[in-house]
Each structure stands twice: as structure tokens, then as C-alpha cells.
Coordinates of C-alpha atoms in Angstrom, one line a residue:
Chain Z
X1 CA -4.3 4.9 -26.3
X2 CA -6.6 4.2 -23.4
X3 CA -6.6 6.0 -20.0
X4 CA -3.7 4.9 -17.9
X5 CA -3.4 4.8 -14.3
X6 CA 0.0 6.6 -13.8
X7 CA 0.7 5.2 -10.3
X8 CA 1.8 1.9 -11.6
X9 CA 4.7 3.6 -13.4
X10 CA 6.6 4.7 -10.4
X11 CA 6.2 1.7 -8.0
X12 CA 9.5 0.3 -8.9
X13 CA 11.1 3.8 -8.6
X14 CA 9.7 4.3 -5.0
X15 CA 11.1 1.0 -3.9
X16 CA 14.4 1.3 -5.7
X17 CA 16.3 1.7 -2.5
X18 CA 14.8 -1.3 -0.8
X19 CA 16.9 -4.4 -0.8
X20 CA 14.2 -7.1 0.3
X21 CA 10.5 -6.9 0.4
X22 CA 9.0 -9.5 2.7
X23 CA 5.3 -10.0 3.1
X24 CA 4.2 -11.5 6.4
X25 CA 1.2 -13.2 5.5
X26 CA -1.1 -16.0 6.6
X27 CA -4.3 -17.4 5.2
X28 CA -6.5 -17.0 8.4
X29 CA -7.2 -14.1 10.8
X30 CA -6.1 -14.2 14.4
X31 CA -2.9 -16.0 14.0
X32 CA -0.6 -13.3 15.0
X33 CA 0.5 -11.9 11.5
X34 CA 0.6 -8.3 12.6
X35 CA 2.6 -9.0 15.9
X36 CA 5.1 -11.3 14.0
X37 CA 5.4 -8.5 11.3
X38 CA 5.8 -5.7 13.9
X39 CA 8.2 -7.6 16.1
X40 CA 10.2 -8.9 13.0
X41 CA 10.6 -5.3 12.1
X42 CA 11.6 -4.4 15.8
X43 CA 14.0 -7.3 15.9
X44 CA 15.7 -6.3 12.7
X45 CA 15.9 -2.7 13.8
X46 CA 17.5 -3.5 17.0
X47 CA 20.2 -5.4 15.1
X48 CA 21.0 -2.4 13.0
X49 CA 19.2 -3.4 9.9
X50 CA 17.6 -0.7 8.1
X51 CA 13.9 -1.7 8.2
X52 CA 10.5 -0.5 7.0
X53 CA 7.1 -1.7 8.0
X54 CA 4.0 -1.1 5.9
X55 CA 0.8 -2.1 7.3
X56 CA -1.4 -3.2 4.3
X57 CA -4.3 -4.6 6.5
X58 CA -6.2 -1.4 5.3
X59 CA -9.6 -2.4 6.9
X60 CA -8.0 -3.4 10.4
X61 CA -4.6 -1.8 10.8
X62 CA -3.0 -2.7 14.1
X63 CA 0.8 -2.4 13.6
X64 CA 0.7 1.2 15.3
X65 CA -1.2 -0.5 18.3
X66 CA 1.5 -3.3 18.5
X67 CA 4.4 -0.9 18.4
X68 CA 2.7 2.1 20.4
X69 CA 3.1 4.5 17.5
X70 CA 1.3 7.7 17.4
X71 CA -1.5 8.4 14.9
X72 CA -0.7 11.5 13.2
X73 CA -0.4 12.5 9.4
X74 CA 2.9 11.9 7.9
X75 CA 5.1 14.7 6.9
X76 CA 4.6 15.8 3.1
X77 CA 7.2 16.8 0.8
X78 CA 7.9 15.0 -2.5
X79 CA 5.3 12.6 -1.4
X80 CA 4.8 11.4 2.3
X81 CA 7.4 10.3 4.8
X82 CA 6.9 7.3 6.8
X83 CA 7.0 7.7 10.7
X84 CA 10.0 6.8 12.6
X85 CA 9.1 4.3 15.5
X86 CA 11.6 2.6 17.4
X87 CA 14.1 2.7 14.5
X88 CA 11.5 1.6 11.9
X89 CA 10.3 3.5 9.1
X90 CA 6.5 2.8 9.3
X91 CA 3.5 3.6 7.1
X92 CA -0.2 2.8 7.9
X93 CA -3.7 4.0 6.9
X94 CA -4.2 4.5 10.6
X95 CA -2.2 7.6 10.3
X96 CA -4.8 9.2 8.2
X97 CA -8.1 7.7 9.3
X98 CA -8.1 8.3 12.9
X99 CA -10.7 6.2 14.8
X100 CA -13.0 6.0 11.8
X101 CA -13.8 2.5 10.3
X102 CA -12.4 2.0 7.0
X103 CA -14.9 -0.4 5.0
X104 CA -13.2 -1.1 1.5
X105 CA -14.1 -3.5 -1.2
X106 CA -11.3 -5.2 -3.3
X107 CA -11.0 -2.4 -5.9
X108 CA -10.8 0.2 -3.2
X109 CA -8.2 -1.6 -1.3
X110 CA -6.0 -1.9 -4.6
X111 CA -6.4 1.8 -5.2
X112 CA -5.3 2.6 -1.7
X113 CA -2.3 0.2 -2.1
X114 CA -1.3 1.8 -5.3
X115 CA -1.7 5.3 -3.9
X116 CA 0.4 4.6 -0.9
X117 CA 3.0 2.9 -3.2
X118 CA 3.1 5.7 -5.5
X119 CA 3.5 8.5 -2.9
X120 CA 5.3 7.1 0.1
X121 CA 9.2 8.0 0.2
X122 CA 10.8 5.0 1.5
X123 CA 14.4 5.6 2.4
X124 CA 17.4 3.1 1.5
X125 CA 16.1 0.1 3.4
X126 CA 17.7 -3.4 3.8
X127 CA 14.1 -4.9 4.4
X128 CA 10.7 -3.6 3.9
X129 CA 8.2 -5.7 6.0
X130 CA 4.6 -5.9 4.6
X131 CA 1.9 -6.8 7.0
X132 CA -0.7 -8.5 4.9
X133 CA -4.3 -8.8 5.5
X134 CA -5.5 -12.5 6.0
X135 CA -6.6 -14.6 3.2
X136 CA -5.6 -15.0 -0.4
X137 CA -7.8 -11.9 -1.5
X138 CA -7.1 -8.7 -3.4
X139 CA -4.2 -7.3 -1.5
X140 CA -2.2 -10.4 -1.4
X141 CA -2.7 -10.8 -5.1
X142 CA -1.8 -7.0 -5.8
X143 CA 1.5 -7.3 -4.0
X144 CA 2.4 -10.5 -6.1
X145 CA 1.5 -8.6 -9.2
X146 CA 3.0 -5.1 -8.4
X147 CA 6.2 -6.2 -6.5
X148 CA 8.2 -8.7 -8.5
X149 CA 10.9 -8.9 -5.8
X150 CA 8.3 -9.9 -3.1
X151 CA 9.1 -12.8 -0.9
X152 CA 6.4 -14.2 1.5
X153 CA 6.9 -15.3 5.2
X154 CA 3.8 -17.5 5.8
X155 CA 2.5 -17.7 9.3
X156 CA 0.3 -20.5 10.8
X157 CA -0.4 -22.4 13.7
X158 CA -1.2 -26.1 14.7
X159 CA -4.9 -25.7 14.7
X160 CA -6.6 -27.9 12.2
X161 CA -8.7 -24.9 11.1
X162 CA -5.6 -23.1 10.2
X163 CA -3.6 -26.1 8.6
X164 CA -6.1 -26.5 5.9
X165 CA -5.7 -22.8 4.9
X166 CA -1.8 -22.9 5.3
X167 CA -1.8 -25.8 2.9
X168 CA -3.9 -24.0 0.4
X169 CA -1.6 -20.8 0.7
X170 CA 1.5 -22.9 0.2
X171 CA 0.0 -24.6 -3.0
X172 CA -1.0 -21.1 -4.3
X173 CA 2.5 -19.4 -3.7
X174 CA 4.2 -22.5 -5.3
X175 CA 1.9 -22.2 -8.4
X176 CA 2.6 -18.5 -8.7
X177 CA 6.3 -18.9 -8.1
X178 CA 6.4 -16.5 -5.2
X179 CA 9.7 -16.9 -3.4
X180 CA 9.1 -18.0 0.1
X181 CA 11.3 -17.1 3.2
X182 CA 9.7 -19.9 5.0
X183 CA 6.8 -21.0 7.1
X184 CA 6.7 -19.8 10.7
X185 CA 4.4 -21.4 13.4
X186 CA 2.9 -18.9 16.0
X187 CA 1.0 -19.6 19.2
X188 CA 2.3 -23.0 19.4
X189 CA 0.7 -25.3 21.9
X190 CA 1.1 -28.9 22.8
X191 CA 3.2 -31.4 20.6
X192 CA 1.9 -30.9 17.2
X193 CA 4.4 -30.8 14.4
X194 CA 1.8 -30.2 11.8
X195 CA 3.3 -26.9 10.5
X196 CA 6.7 -28.3 10.3
X197 CA 5.5 -31.4 8.5
X198 CA 3.7 -29.0 6.2
X199 CA 7.0 -27.1 5.5
X200 CA 8.8 -30.0 4.8
X201 CA 6.0 -31.5 2.4
X202 CA 6.0 -28.3 0.5
X203 CA 9.8 -27.9 0.5
X204 CA 9.9 -24.5 2.2
X205 CA 12.1 -23.5 5.0
X206 CA 10.5 -24.1 8.4
X207 CA 11.5 -21.2 10.6
X208 CA 10.6 -22.4 13.8
X209 CA 7.7 -22.6 16.5
X210 CA 6.9 -19.7 18.6
X211 CA 5.1 -20.7 21.8
X212 CA 1.9 -19.2 22.8
X213 CA 2.9 -16.2 25.2
X214 CA 0.6 -15.2 27.9
X215 CA 2.5 -12.0 28.5
X216 CA 2.1 -10.6 25.0
X217 CA -1.1 -8.8 25.5
X218 CA 0.2 -6.8 28.4
X219 CA 3.3 -6.0 26.2
X220 CA 1.6 -4.6 23.4
X221 CA 2.3 -0.9 22.7
X222 CA 5.5 -0.9 24.8
X223 CA 8.7 -1.7 22.8
X224 CA 10.8 -2.6 26.1
X225 CA 8.1 -5.1 27.1
X226 CA 7.7 -6.5 23.5
X227 CA 11.5 -7.3 23.5
X228 CA 10.8 -9.7 26.5
X229 CA 8.3 -11.6 24.6
X230 CA 8.5 -15.2 22.9
X231 CA 7.5 -13.6 19.6
X232 CA 10.4 -11.2 19.7
X233 CA 12.6 -14.1 20.6
X234 CA 11.3 -16.2 18.0
X235 CA 11.0 -14.3 14.8
X236 CA 13.8 -15.2 12.2
X237 CA 16.8 -13.2 12.0
X238 CA 16.9 -13.4 8.0
X239 CA 20.7 -14.0 8.1
Chain V
X1 CA 3.8 18.6 -1.3
X2 CA 2.9 15.2 -2.4
X3 CA 1.4 16.4 -5.6
X4 CA 5.0 16.3 -6.9
X5 CA 5.1 12.5 -6.5
X6 CA 1.8 12.2 -8.5
X7 CA 3.0 14.6 -11.1
X8 CA 6.0 12.4 -11.4
X9 CA 4.0 9.4 -11.8
X10 CA 2.0 11.2 -14.7
X11 CA 5.3 12.0 -16.6
X12 CA 6.8 8.8 -16.1
X13 CA 3.7 6.9 -17.3
X14 CA 3.6 9.2 -20.3
X15 CA 7.1 8.4 -21.1
X16 CA 6.3 4.7 -20.8
X17 CA 3.1 5.1 -22.9
X18 CA 5.3 6.9 -25.7
X19 CA 7.7 4.0 -25.9
X20 CA 5.0 1.5 -26.2
X21 CA 3.3 3.5 -29.1
X22 CA 6.6 4.3 -30.9
X23 CA 6.1 8.0 -30.2
X24 CA 9.5 9.9 -30.1
X25 CA 8.2 13.4 -29.6
X26 CA 5.2 13.9 -27.2
X27 CA 3.1 16.9 -28.2
X28 CA 0.3 16.7 -25.5
X29 CA -0.3 14.8 -22.4
X30 CA -3.8 14.9 -21.3
X31 CA -4.6 14.4 -17.6
X32 CA -7.6 14.6 -15.4
X33 CA -7.8 15.6 -11.9
X34 CA -10.5 14.1 -10.0
X35 CA -12.5 16.4 -7.7
X36 CA -12.5 13.8 -4.7
X37 CA -8.8 14.2 -4.1
X38 CA -9.0 17.9 -3.8
X39 CA -5.9 18.7 -5.8
X40 CA -5.9 22.3 -7.3
X41 CA -5.6 22.2 -10.9
X42 CA -3.1 25.2 -11.0
X43 CA -0.9 23.6 -8.4
X44 CA -0.9 20.3 -10.3
X45 CA 0.0 22.0 -13.4
X46 CA 3.0 23.7 -11.7
X47 CA 4.0 20.4 -10.2
X48 CA 4.0 18.8 -13.8
X49 CA 6.3 21.5 -15.1
X50 CA 8.5 21.0 -12.1
X51 CA 9.3 17.2 -12.4
X52 CA 9.5 17.2 -16.2
X53 CA 13.0 16.0 -17.2
X54 CA 14.2 19.0 -19.1
X55 CA 16.8 17.2 -21.2
X56 CA 14.7 14.5 -22.5
X57 CA 14.3 15.1 -26.2
X58 CA 10.8 13.2 -26.0
X59 CA 9.4 15.9 -23.9
X60 CA 10.9 18.9 -25.5
X61 CA 7.6 20.1 -27.2
X62 CA 5.1 18.6 -24.7
X63 CA 2.3 20.6 -23.3
X64 CA 0.0 19.6 -20.5
X65 CA -3.7 19.6 -20.8
X66 CA -5.1 19.2 -17.3
X67 CA -8.8 19.1 -16.9
X68 CA -10.9 18.7 -13.8
X69 CA -13.5 15.9 -13.4
X70 CA -16.4 16.0 -11.0
X71 CA -16.5 13.1 -8.6
X72 CA -19.6 10.6 -8.7
X73 CA -20.5 8.1 -6.2
X74 CA -23.0 5.0 -6.9
X75 CA -24.3 3.3 -3.6
X76 CA -24.0 -0.4 -3.7
X77 CA -26.8 -0.7 -1.0
X78 CA -29.7 1.4 -2.6
X79 CA -28.5 2.2 -6.2
X80 CA -28.6 6.2 -5.5
X81 CA -25.8 8.1 -7.6
X82 CA -24.7 11.3 -6.0
X83 CA -21.9 13.9 -6.1
X84 CA -19.4 15.7 -3.7
X85 CA -21.9 18.2 -2.4
X86 CA -24.3 15.3 -1.4
X87 CA -21.7 14.0 1.2
X88 CA -20.3 15.4 4.5
X89 CA -16.5 15.3 4.3
X90 CA -15.0 18.2 6.1
X91 CA -12.9 19.5 3.2
X92 CA -10.7 22.0 5.6
X93 CA -10.1 19.5 8.5
X94 CA -8.5 16.0 9.0
X95 CA -11.0 14.1 6.9
X96 CA -10.4 16.3 3.7
X97 CA -6.7 15.9 4.3
X98 CA -7.0 12.1 4.7
X99 CA -9.0 12.0 1.4
X100 CA -6.6 14.1 -0.3
X101 CA -3.7 11.5 0.4
X102 CA -5.9 8.4 -0.1
X103 CA -9.2 9.1 -1.9
X104 CA -10.4 5.6 -0.6
X105 CA -10.7 6.9 2.9
X106 CA -13.8 8.7 1.6
X107 CA -15.4 5.3 2.7
X108 CA -14.4 6.2 6.4
X109 CA -16.1 9.5 6.2
X110 CA -18.8 9.7 3.4
X111 CA -22.2 8.1 3.6
X112 CA -24.9 7.6 1.0
X113 CA -27.4 10.5 1.4
X114 CA -30.2 8.2 0.7
X115 CA -29.5 5.2 2.9
X116 CA -26.4 6.2 4.9
X117 CA -24.3 3.2 3.7
X118 CA -20.5 3.6 3.3
X119 CA -20.6 0.9 0.6
X120 CA -20.4 2.8 -2.6
X121 CA -18.4 2.9 -5.8
X122 CA -16.5 6.0 -7.0
X123 CA -17.5 6.0 -10.6
X124 CA -15.5 9.0 -11.6
X125 CA -13.5 11.8 -10.5
X126 CA -11.4 9.9 -8.0
X127 CA -7.9 11.2 -8.5
X128 CA -5.2 11.6 -11.2
X129 CA -5.4 9.9 -14.5
X130 CA -3.6 10.1 -17.7
X131 CA -6.1 10.2 -20.3
X132 CA -3.9 10.2 -23.4
X133 CA -0.8 11.2 -25.0
X134 CA -0.3 12.7 -28.5
X135 CA 2.8 13.0 -30.5
X136 CA 4.7 11.8 -33.5
X137 CA 7.5 9.5 -34.3
X138 CA 10.7 11.1 -35.5
X139 CA 11.8 9.4 -38.7
X140 CA 15.3 11.0 -38.5
X141 CA 15.8 9.0 -35.3

């Protein structure tokens, strides 16, 4: 037999207590995936749902900034324990890397993902939210490969620059038969119905339009303020 | 200690490999421990024996063969190949601790000794690998 990476043998074990795994993804940067993922987790936690948040944007982690989480090493026992932040079990490379930049090529990102999947001790959760990096690259393909129970929640907005990439993502996810929670429009401005139209054309659930919120930037890092934002009000309930 | 989680992955991977190969009694499980992750060989051997399921007949005779492997880096920018002693990662501090948990965080702290690039490949000695298992099929079963 040839050399085996042992970590893949325990990925399903480590997530055995998780009922749903939802990857919040989007094919372009800057459309608010991290804010949507973080406030989806916060909204679920506030309603008593047992929720985890796993920041998989390894080169630019930001969920800890959104939620105001301390950057400190996780506790270590039989693996590592996620931090508890506003009722959310949270894991991020930001807890390890401090202020240092984390330049990772694809293979290295895959290894980092596998390592954290193998050693993180998620407790029993109703929902684990994955904050995906932008694009259709390594980490998105890795979670499709490694997590058969994955569902994607695709975030887009009405910009023509984004619409094209949303269409490509919908086509790919249909081809790969990845279950879809649906398509959510973020930072909505004007009267465009392009995202809702795309959802209908691709027969995925349209999860609504979150208006552009001028107050969001000021609210970052403070859970009480985040609960007053349009994103918090607009994330799906998953009922 | 998170070594237990890694040891658990080795034992479960060995059992999967045994099933795939039709091995019903595992004799040896050969493991390499990469230098970069800074896992002590003795501690990892203890972890392996701690997590092994004592009632599993496939593992009743199993012995672990744990060897250390030096880390080697290859710079993508200038082609220089180098080792652990050539890079400045504070083993005793937070940098070493971060790399201990996630070896890829070496890209955050280590730089090529020739050109200072963080763009390198870890060509060997990254972390834990299951090299092979040896065993036999029990015809009586």
C-alpha cells in the first residue's frame, strides 16, 4: 500500500454530531459572505439553535472581526476546542496566526483545511456554518469532496460583474449536484431583480434581498449593534 | 493534547486500509512524524497506544513503528531547498505553537533564507503520515 493521509479517515467522525453543514459561498470577493455567514450564525444562536461557525477563508479570515471575537489559541485536549462567541462555537486560523499574513497556495489551503477538520472537536450542533473563500477554487472544491452532507448558500448581488459569476457558480453546483439552501442577494440597491431571476432560472430557492446598510461598518465587532443591521434581519431562518 | 486526535486518525486510517486490503490481523503500523509539526516521537507513540481500541481483533498483535522525518522546503521564487534550521520560527513561542497545530502556518512565519519569499513548498516532513500497514488475512475467519 502507498502512503496514506490519515486525516481523511476521521473527518466524518469529527462532524458526526453536526446535523447540517451549510457553506456560505459566493464567486466574487467583497459581496459580504463573511458578514452573512457570521450574522446567520448569530441569528441562529439567538433563536436557540446550536450553531458553529468555521472561517475557511484562510488567507483573509474576518469572522472574528465581524463578531468581535478575541484572537487567542483554542484550548487543547483530545483535539482543539472552538471558541464560544455570542453562543456560537467558532474556529478560525486567525486564532493561531496573530497579525501575520497567511499566504497559502491551493495545496497548502487543502492541508490546513484537513488539519482543522481532523483536530477540531465540534460539539453536537444543529448547524455548522462554513464561511467560504471567494471563487470556485480549492477550498470550495475541497468541502464538496470532503463533506458529502454539505449544502451551499450562495450570496450574490445585482452588479453585472457579480451576476456573471453567480450564474457560473449555479451551473457548477448543479453539475456537481451540491444541495442548495438557496440564493441570497446582499447589498441590494435600486430595482434590479437579476438575482431573483437567476434563482428562478436555475430552480433554486430565492432567499431574499438584503438592502445595502450604511450602518453595518460601525456595527462590526459589536454583537448588540449587529443585531440592529439589515443583514441580521435579512439572513434566512432555515426553518 | 491534540496529538490524541492525530493518533486517532492514524488508527482509523490503518483499520480502513486493512479492510481495503483484506487484512484481518495487523502486524505493524508504520508512521512518520514530520519535523515541522514539532510532535515528540515518544509522546506520539504514547498517544497511539492510548487511542487503540483494545477489543478490536484486527489490532490485537499490532505494533507501531514511528519514525521522524526531517522537514524540507523548496522555494517557488528562487528554487532554493532548505531545512528547519534555515528558517526563523520561534519554536518555544506562539509561532511554534501555531505551526504545531497547523503546519501550513509556517507560510506566515518562515521565509526563504536566500530570497525571503514566503512562497515555498513543504516537500517532506510536514506532519503525520501513515506510511504502510503490514499484516495477514486470517483464513479461519
